[in-house]
Structure formats: structure tokens, C-alpha cells
Coordinates of C-alpha atoms in Angstrom, one line a residue:
X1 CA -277.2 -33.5 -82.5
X2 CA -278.6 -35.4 -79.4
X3 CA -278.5 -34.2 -75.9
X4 CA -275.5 -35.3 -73.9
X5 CA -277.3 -38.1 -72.1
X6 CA -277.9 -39.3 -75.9
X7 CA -274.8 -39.2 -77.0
X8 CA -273.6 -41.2 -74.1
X9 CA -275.9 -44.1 -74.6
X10 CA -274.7 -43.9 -77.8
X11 CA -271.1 -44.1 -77.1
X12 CA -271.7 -47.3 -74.5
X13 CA -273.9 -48.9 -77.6
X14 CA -270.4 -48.3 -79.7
X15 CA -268.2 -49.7 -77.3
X16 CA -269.8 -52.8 -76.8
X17 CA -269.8 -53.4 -80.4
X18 CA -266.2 -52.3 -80.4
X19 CA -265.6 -54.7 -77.6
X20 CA -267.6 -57.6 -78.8
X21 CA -265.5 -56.9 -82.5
X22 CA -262.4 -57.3 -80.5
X23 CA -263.4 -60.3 -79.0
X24 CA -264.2 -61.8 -82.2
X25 CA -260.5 -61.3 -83.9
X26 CA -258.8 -61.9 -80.4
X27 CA -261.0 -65.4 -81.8
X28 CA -259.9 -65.2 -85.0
X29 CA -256.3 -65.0 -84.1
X30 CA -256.3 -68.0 -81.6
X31 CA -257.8 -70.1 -85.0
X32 CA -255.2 -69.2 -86.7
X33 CA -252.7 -70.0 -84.2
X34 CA -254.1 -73.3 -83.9
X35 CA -254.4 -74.1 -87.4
X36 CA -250.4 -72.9 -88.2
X37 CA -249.5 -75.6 -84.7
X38 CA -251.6 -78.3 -86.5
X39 CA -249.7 -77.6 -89.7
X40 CA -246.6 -77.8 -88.0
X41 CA -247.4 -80.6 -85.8
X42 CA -248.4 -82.6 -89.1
X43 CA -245.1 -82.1 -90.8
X44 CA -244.0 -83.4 -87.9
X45 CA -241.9 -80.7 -86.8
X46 CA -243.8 -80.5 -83.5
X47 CA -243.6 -84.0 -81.6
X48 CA -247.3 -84.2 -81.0
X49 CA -250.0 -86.5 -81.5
X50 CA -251.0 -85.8 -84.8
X51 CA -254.2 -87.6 -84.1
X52 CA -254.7 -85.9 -80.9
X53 CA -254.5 -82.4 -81.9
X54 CA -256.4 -83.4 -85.1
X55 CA -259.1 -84.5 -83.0
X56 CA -258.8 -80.9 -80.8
X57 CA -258.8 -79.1 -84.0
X58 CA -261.8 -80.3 -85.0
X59 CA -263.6 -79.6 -81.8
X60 CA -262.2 -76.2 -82.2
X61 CA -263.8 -75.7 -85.3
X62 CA -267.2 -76.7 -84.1
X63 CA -267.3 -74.2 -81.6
X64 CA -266.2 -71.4 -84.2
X65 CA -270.3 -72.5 -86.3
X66 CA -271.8 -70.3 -83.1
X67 CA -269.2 -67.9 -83.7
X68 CA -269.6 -67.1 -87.3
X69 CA -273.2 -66.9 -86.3
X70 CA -273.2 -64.4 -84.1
X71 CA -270.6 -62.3 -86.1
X72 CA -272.9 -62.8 -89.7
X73 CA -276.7 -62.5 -88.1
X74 CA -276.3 -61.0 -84.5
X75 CA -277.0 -57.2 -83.1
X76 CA -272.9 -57.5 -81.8
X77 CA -274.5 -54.7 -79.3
X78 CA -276.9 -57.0 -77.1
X79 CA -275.7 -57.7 -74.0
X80 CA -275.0 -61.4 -74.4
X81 CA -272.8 -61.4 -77.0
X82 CA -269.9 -61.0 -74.9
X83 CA -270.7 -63.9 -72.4
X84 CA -271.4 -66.1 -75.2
X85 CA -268.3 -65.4 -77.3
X86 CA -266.1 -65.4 -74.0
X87 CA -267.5 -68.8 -73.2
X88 CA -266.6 -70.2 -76.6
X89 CA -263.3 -68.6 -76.0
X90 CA -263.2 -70.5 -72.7
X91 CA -264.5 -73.9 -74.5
X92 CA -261.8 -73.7 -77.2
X93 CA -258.9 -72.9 -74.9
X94 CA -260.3 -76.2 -72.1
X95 CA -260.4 -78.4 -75.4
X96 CA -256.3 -77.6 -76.4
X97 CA -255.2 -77.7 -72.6
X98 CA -257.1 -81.0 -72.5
X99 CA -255.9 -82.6 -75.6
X100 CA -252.3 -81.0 -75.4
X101 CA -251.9 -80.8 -71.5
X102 CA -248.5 -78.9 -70.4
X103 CA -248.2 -77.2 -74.1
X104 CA -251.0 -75.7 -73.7
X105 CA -251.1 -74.3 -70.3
X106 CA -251.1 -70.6 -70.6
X107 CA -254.2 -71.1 -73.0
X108 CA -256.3 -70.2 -70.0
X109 CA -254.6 -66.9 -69.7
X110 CA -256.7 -65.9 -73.4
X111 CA -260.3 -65.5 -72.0
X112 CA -259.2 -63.2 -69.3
X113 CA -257.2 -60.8 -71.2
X114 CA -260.3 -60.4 -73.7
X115 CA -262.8 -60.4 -71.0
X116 CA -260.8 -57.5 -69.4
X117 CA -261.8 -55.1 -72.2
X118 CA -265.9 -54.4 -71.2
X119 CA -266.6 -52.4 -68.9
X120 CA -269.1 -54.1 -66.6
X121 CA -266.7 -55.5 -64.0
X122 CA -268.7 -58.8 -63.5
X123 CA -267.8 -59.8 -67.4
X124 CA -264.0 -60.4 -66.0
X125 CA -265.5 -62.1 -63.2
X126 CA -267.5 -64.2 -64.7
X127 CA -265.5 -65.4 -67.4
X128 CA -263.1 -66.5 -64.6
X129 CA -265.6 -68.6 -63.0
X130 CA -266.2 -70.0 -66.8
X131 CA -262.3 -70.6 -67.1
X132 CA -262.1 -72.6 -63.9
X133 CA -265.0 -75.0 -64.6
X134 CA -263.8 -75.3 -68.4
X135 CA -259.8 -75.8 -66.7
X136 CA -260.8 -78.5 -64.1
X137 CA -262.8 -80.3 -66.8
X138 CA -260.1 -80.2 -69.6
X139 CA -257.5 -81.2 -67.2
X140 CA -259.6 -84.6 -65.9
X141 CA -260.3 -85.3 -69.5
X142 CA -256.8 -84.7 -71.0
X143 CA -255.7 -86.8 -67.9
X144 CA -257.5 -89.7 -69.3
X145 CA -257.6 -88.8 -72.9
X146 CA -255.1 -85.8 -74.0
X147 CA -251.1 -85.9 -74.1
X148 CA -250.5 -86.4 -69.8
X149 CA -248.5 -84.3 -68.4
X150 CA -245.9 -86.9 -67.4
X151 CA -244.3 -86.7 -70.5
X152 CA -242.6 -83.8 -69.8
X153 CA -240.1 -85.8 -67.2
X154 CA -240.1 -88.4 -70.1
X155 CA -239.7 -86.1 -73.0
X156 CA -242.6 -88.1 -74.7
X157 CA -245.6 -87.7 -75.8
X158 CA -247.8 -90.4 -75.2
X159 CA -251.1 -91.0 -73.8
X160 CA -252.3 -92.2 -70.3
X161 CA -253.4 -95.3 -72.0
X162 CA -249.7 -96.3 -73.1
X163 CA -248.1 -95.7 -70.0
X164 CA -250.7 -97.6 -68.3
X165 CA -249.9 -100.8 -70.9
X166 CA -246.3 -100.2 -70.1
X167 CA -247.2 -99.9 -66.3
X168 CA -249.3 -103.4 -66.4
X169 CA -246.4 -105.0 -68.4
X170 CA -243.9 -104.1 -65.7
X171 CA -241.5 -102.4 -68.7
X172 CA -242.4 -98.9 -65.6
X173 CA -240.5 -99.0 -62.2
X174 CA -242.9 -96.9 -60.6
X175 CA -246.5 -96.5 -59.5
X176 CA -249.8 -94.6 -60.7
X177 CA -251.7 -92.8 -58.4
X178 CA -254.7 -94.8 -57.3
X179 CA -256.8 -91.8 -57.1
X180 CA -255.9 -89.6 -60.2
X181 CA -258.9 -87.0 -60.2
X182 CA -258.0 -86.1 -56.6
X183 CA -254.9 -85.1 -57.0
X184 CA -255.6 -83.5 -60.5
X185 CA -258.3 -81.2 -58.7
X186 CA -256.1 -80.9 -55.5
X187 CA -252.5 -80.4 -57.2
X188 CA -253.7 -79.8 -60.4
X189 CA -256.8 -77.4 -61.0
X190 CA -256.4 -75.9 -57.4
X191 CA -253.2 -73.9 -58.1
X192 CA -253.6 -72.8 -61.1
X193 CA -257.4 -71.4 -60.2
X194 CA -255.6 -69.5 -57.6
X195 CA -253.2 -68.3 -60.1
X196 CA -255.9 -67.2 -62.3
X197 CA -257.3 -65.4 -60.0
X198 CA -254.5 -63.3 -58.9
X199 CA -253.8 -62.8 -62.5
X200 CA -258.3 -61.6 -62.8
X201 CA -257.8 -59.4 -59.6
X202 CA -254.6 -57.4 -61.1
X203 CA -256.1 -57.3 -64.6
X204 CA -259.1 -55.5 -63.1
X205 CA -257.3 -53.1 -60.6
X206 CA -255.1 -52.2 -64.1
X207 CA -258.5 -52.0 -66.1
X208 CA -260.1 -49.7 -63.6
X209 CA -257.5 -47.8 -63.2
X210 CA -257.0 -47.5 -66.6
X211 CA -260.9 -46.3 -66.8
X212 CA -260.5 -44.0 -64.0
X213 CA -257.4 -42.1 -66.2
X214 CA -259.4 -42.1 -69.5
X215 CA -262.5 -40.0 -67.7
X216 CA -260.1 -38.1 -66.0
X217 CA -258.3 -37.2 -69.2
X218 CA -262.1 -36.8 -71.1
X219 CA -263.3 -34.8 -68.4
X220 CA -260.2 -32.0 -68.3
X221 CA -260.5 -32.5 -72.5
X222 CA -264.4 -31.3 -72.6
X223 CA -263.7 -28.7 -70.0
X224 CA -260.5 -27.5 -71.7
X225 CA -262.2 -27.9 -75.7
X226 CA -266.0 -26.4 -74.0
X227 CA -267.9 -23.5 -73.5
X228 CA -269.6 -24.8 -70.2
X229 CA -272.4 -22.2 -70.4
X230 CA -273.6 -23.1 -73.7
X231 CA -272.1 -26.7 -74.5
X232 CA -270.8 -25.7 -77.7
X233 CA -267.1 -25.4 -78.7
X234 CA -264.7 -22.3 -77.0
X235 CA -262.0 -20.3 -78.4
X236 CA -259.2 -22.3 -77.1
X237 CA -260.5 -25.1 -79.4
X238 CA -261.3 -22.9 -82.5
X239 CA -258.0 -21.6 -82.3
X240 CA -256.8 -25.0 -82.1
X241 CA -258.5 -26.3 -84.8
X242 CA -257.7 -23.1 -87.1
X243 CA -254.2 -23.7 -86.8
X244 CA -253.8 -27.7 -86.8
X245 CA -256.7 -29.1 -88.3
X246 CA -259.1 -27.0 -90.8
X247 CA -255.8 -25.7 -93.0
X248 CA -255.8 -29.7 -94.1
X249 CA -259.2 -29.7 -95.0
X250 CA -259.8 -29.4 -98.8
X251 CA -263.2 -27.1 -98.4
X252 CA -264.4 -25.1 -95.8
X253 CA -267.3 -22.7 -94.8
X254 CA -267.7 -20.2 -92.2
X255 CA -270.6 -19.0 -90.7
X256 CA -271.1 -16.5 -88.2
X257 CA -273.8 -15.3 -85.9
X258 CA -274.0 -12.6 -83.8
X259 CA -277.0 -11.9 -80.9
X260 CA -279.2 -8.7 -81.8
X261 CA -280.0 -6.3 -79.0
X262 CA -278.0 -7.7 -76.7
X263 CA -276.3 -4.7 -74.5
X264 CA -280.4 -3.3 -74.7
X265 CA -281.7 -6.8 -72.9
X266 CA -278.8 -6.6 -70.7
X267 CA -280.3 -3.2 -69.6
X268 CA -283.9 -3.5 -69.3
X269 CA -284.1 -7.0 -68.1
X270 CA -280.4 -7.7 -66.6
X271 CA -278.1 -9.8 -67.7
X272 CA -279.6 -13.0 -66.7
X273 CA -282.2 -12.6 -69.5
X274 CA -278.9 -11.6 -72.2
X275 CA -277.9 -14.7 -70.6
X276 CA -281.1 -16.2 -71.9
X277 CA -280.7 -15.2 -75.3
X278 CA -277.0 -16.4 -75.9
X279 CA -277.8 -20.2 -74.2
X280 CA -281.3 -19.8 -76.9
X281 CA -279.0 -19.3 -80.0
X282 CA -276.4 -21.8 -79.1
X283 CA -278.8 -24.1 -78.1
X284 CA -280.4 -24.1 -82.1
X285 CA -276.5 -23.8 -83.4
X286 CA -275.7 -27.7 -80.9
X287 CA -279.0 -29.2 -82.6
X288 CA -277.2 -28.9 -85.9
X289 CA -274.3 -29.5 -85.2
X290 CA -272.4 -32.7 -86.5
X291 CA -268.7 -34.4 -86.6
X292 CA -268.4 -32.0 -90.0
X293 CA -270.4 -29.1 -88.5
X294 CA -268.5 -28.0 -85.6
X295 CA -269.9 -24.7 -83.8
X296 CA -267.6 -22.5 -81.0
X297 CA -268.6 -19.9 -79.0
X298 CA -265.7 -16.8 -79.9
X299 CA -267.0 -14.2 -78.5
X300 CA -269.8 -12.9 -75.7
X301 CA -272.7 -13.2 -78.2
X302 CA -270.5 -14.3 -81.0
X303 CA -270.8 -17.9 -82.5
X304 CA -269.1 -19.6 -85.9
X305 CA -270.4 -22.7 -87.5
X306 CA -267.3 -24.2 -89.8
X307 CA -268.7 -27.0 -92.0
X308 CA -266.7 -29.4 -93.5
X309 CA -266.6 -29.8 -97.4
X310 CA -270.1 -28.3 -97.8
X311 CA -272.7 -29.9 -99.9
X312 CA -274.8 -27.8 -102.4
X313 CA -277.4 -25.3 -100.6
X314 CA -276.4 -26.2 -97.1
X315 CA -275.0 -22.9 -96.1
X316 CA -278.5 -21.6 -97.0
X317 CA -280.2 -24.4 -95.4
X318 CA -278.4 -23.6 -92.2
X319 CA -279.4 -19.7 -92.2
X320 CA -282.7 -20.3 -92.6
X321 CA -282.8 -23.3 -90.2
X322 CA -281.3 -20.8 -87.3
X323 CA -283.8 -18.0 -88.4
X324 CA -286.7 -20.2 -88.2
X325 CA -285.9 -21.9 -84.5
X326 CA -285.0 -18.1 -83.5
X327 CA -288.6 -16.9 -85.3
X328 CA -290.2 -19.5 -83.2
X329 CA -288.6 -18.9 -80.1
X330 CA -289.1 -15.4 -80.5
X331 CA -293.1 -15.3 -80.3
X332 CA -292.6 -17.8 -76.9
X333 CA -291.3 -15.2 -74.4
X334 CA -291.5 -11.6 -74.0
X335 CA -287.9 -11.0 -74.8
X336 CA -287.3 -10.5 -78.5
X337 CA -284.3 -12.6 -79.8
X338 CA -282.7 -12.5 -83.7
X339 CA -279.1 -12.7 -85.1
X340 CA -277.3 -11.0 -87.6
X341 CA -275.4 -13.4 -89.7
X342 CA -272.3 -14.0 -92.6
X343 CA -271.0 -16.2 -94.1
X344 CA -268.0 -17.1 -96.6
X345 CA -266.8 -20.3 -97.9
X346 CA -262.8 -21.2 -99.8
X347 CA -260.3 -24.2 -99.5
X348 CA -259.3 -24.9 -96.0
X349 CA -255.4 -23.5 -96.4
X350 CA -257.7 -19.6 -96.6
X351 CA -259.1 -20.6 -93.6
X352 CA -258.5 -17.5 -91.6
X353 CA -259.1 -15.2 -94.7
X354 CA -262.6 -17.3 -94.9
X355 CA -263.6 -16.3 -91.1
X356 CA -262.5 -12.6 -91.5
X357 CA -264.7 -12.3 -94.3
X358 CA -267.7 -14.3 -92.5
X359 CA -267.2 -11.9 -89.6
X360 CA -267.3 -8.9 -91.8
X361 CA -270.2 -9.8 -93.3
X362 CA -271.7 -10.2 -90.4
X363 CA -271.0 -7.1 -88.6
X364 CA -272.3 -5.4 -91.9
X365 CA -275.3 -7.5 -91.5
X366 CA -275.6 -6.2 -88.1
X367 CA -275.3 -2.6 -88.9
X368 CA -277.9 -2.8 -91.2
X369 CA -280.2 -3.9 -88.8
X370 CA -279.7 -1.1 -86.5
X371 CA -279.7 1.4 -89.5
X372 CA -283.4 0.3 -90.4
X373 CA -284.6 0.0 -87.6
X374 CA -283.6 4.0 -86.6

């Protein structure tokens, strides 16, 4: 197993790919809500355009060939995946609000809430500048070419270009704006960029606060589950784990290992160099250990390897393994270190008979040692 540092890079790398998988069905989703309203709106249940959302469909679809891209060739862990795919998002959502206007308003609310999930705090950010430009654009374009949003006082849903013919033909009683991209940017866009943006700034204080909970709750976790002085497993999570988890388990081995000469180190160097010798043998014990190879410290000296459904020769493998990193570590300092070791193995409902007997073995291993070498 990599050092901590390691595993931490490794767990960012994850998490962007988890995020950046999210994003992509939070896309997937949104296509098939569009495609069920274009259904709909072409059995004329909705009263829409059918040419007009036909025409946003479409668009819609375009931007998903970039999409499908990304998803079928790209490395979903480089770092701009998620500004590409949020852009898209961004894209897709300005193309229905511009084609559908007023239906479609809370469209712009999408990028955000799937922006909020990374954990760089500009990504948020900057997909709400992306949202603004792509809202101020869609809302001059569907002003011109989308469903306007005077036809909700009309209950309509015609285009600019037929109230304008209706306007010129005097069948209207009332005026159009002489300058309608004004007061689309000023009335329009302008309020609902500042809405936006008090909706970004309480979606971040929820996300960090959110953040700031998980660490808190991983942090108490590892120092409730971990032996801090050797970074392996304690006894309140092997006890945990004997009574909850590894009964479930359909095989199981147990492997114990127990520091040699340790009260005799303690005496003639002081404990710092026992101290030495116990961080030496968990330190080999964390380099193998795996998600199905868990190793806790039970005892002073005393450690136990359980490995999950073991494969053919691996209990060996990992005796061996230990004595040779002890072997070698033993001829690089002037303080002799070995281990006694047992080891059983059964189905994971014998789980505590299985340890007993690993332990007994190894105690017996022990004495043996001490009886050949007086």
C-alpha cells in the first residue's frame, strides 16, 4: 500500500472522475428530459412550437457529439473535463431558454447545481460567469427568434415575428419597445444574473460547509479506527470489524505476529529503540496491506493480518514476505529485530475461533524461539 500522501492523490484522481461521471448523467438526464418534452410537445399535448423546440432539439444534440467524445476517448481525470462538460451543460440549457423563453427559465439553475460538486471552488465560479454570458445571449436570441416571453400575458405562443405582423397591421393596441436588447439586458438578464448569483454564493457556503463536516467526520473516523503510532488499524476497529463485518465474510485467514526480544531492547537500549522495532514491523505489515488485507495493531508488540477470501499460497507468501523485509532490516542497525508468527484460516462465521488459534500458534512459535535459543 502507498504512503498516505499517495493514497490521497489517489483519492483526489478518484473524485474527479467520480465528479466528472456525475456530470455526465446529470447530462444524460437533462437529454432525456428534453427528448420526453419534445415527444410531448409533438403530440401536441404541450402548446409549443413544434418547429421551434424541434429546431432546439437538434442543437441539443449537436452539443451532446463533444460529449460522447469525452465520455468514449477522454482520461475523465484531466483537469478540463469538468469545464468543458459544464460549458456544454451551460450551452444546452442557453439554447432551450432561448428557443422556449419563460418555460424554460429555471434551466440555468442545472450548471450550477452540477458545478457545485468539485472541489476547486473556482469551478462553481466559473461556470456562473459561463451561465451569465450563455443567459444574456439566449435571452437576445430567443427575443428575436424563440417563443417571447409576452405570451405568457397572452396565453400564446407565438414568435416575435407574428406579433410584430399583427403589431404593423394594427390588429395590437399597444406599442413595442423601440430598444428591445436594452431592456432585455437591463430588465431581463440583469435580475436574473443577480439571482444566480445569490443562488452560486449559498450553493458554495452549503458545499464548504458540507466539505468542512466530511474532514471533520474522516478525521475523528481515522483517529477513532487508527493506531497513530504505527498507521495500521487499532483494537477498537478489529473488535469492530470481528463482530459486524468479518462473521459475513465467506473465508477468512488470520495471521499473527508478535515482536521478538522486546522487554530485552526495552532494557538495554530504552524504550525508544522497542519503539523502533514495533513502528519497523508495522511499517512491512502497511506495505502489504490492501482493502482485503487489513492489519491492526492488538496488542503492545502484537499485530494480526485478516485477509479476505485467501488465494492459494498467500498465507505463505505473506510469512515469508514479513521475514524477508525483517531479515533485511535486521543487518541495517545494531538492534536485532524478528517475529514469531501463526497463523489459521476457516469460514468467516469461526472468526474468533480462527484468531484464538492464530494467536496460539504464535505464542507457541514464540516459545520455541526462546527454548532454542537457551
Amino acid at each position: 500500500m502507498e504512503n498516505y500522501q499517495e493514497q490521497y492523490n489517489q483519492e483526489l484522481h478518484q473524485q474527479e472522475i467520480n465528479s466528472n461521471l456525475s456530470t455526465l448523467k446529470g447530462y444524460f438526464w437533462i437529454v432525456v428530459t428534453i427528448l420526453v418534452l419534445w415527444l410531448l410537445t409533438l403530440t401536441r399535448i404541450f402548446i409549443v412550437d413544434a418547429g421551434i423546440f424541434t429546431m432546439a432539439v437538434g442543437l441539443s444534440m449537436v452539443m451532446g457529439i463533444p460529449v460522447l467524445y469525452i465520455y468514449k476517448k477522454v482520461d475523465l481525470s484531466k483537469h478540463w473535463v469538468k469545464y468543458v462538460l459544464l460549458t456544454l451543460i451551460c450551452v444546452i440549457s442557453a439554447i432551450f431558454a432561448a428557443f422556449l423563453s419563460f418555460h424554460a427559465v429555471l434551466i440555468y439553475v442545472l450548471p450550477l447545481l452540477l458545478a457545485v460538486q468539485y472541489r476547486e471552488k473556482q469551478t462553481l465560479w466559473i461556470t456562473y460567469a459561463v451561465n451569465d454570458v450563455t443567459m444574456t445571449i439566449s435571452m437576445v436570441a430567443g427575443f428575436y427568434h424563440g417563443i417571447c416571453d409576452l405570451n405568457v400575458l397572452l396565453g400564446s405562443n407565438h414568435t416575435r415575428d407574428w406579433y410584430l405582423e399583427q403589431w404593423a397591421a394594427g390588429t395590437m393596441q399597444f406599442g413595442i419597445e423601440p430598444d428591445p436588447v436594452f431592456v432585455i439586458l437591463f430588465y431581463g438578464a440583469l435580475p436574473r444574473a443577480v439571482i444566480l448569483l445569490m443562488f452560486t454564493a449559498i450553493l458554495r457556503y452549503i458545499s464548504i460547509s458540507s466539505h468542512e463536516d466530511a474532514q471533520r467526520i474522516a478525521d475523528l473516523t481515522y483517529r477513532k479506527e487508527t493506531d497513530l503510532g504505527t498507521h495500521v488499524y487499532n483494537k477498537n476497529k478489529y473488535e469492530e470489524m470481528i463482530e459486524t463485518y468479518y462473521p459475513e465474510v465467506r473465508r477468512l485467514a488470520a495471521i499473527f505476529w508478535d515482536v521478538n526480544n522486546l522487554k530485552y531492547v526495552n532494557d538495554k537500549y530504552g524504550h525508544a529503540a522497542g519503539d523502533v522495532l514495533i513502528q519497523t514491523l508495522s511499517s512491512v505489515l502497511y506495505e502489504l496491506s490492501t482493502d482485503r488485507r487489513k492489519v491492526y495493531r492488538v496488542g503492545g508488540d502484537e499485530f494480526v493480518m485478516i485477509i479476505e477470501n485467501p488465494v492459494e499460497t498467500e498465507i505463505e507468501s505473506m510469512i515469508e514476505t514479513v521475514k524477508a523485509d525483517l531479515m533485511e532490516k535486521d543487518g541495517q542497525g545494531d538492534i536485532p529485530i524478528s517475529s514469531a508468527v501463526g497463523w489459521a484460516e476457516g469460514c468467516g462465521v469461526d472468526i474468533c475461533k480462527i484468531v484464538h488459534e492464530a494467536d496460539t500458534k504464535m505464542y507457541e512459535n514464540k516459545k520455541r524461539g526462546k527454548e532454542g535459543r537457551e
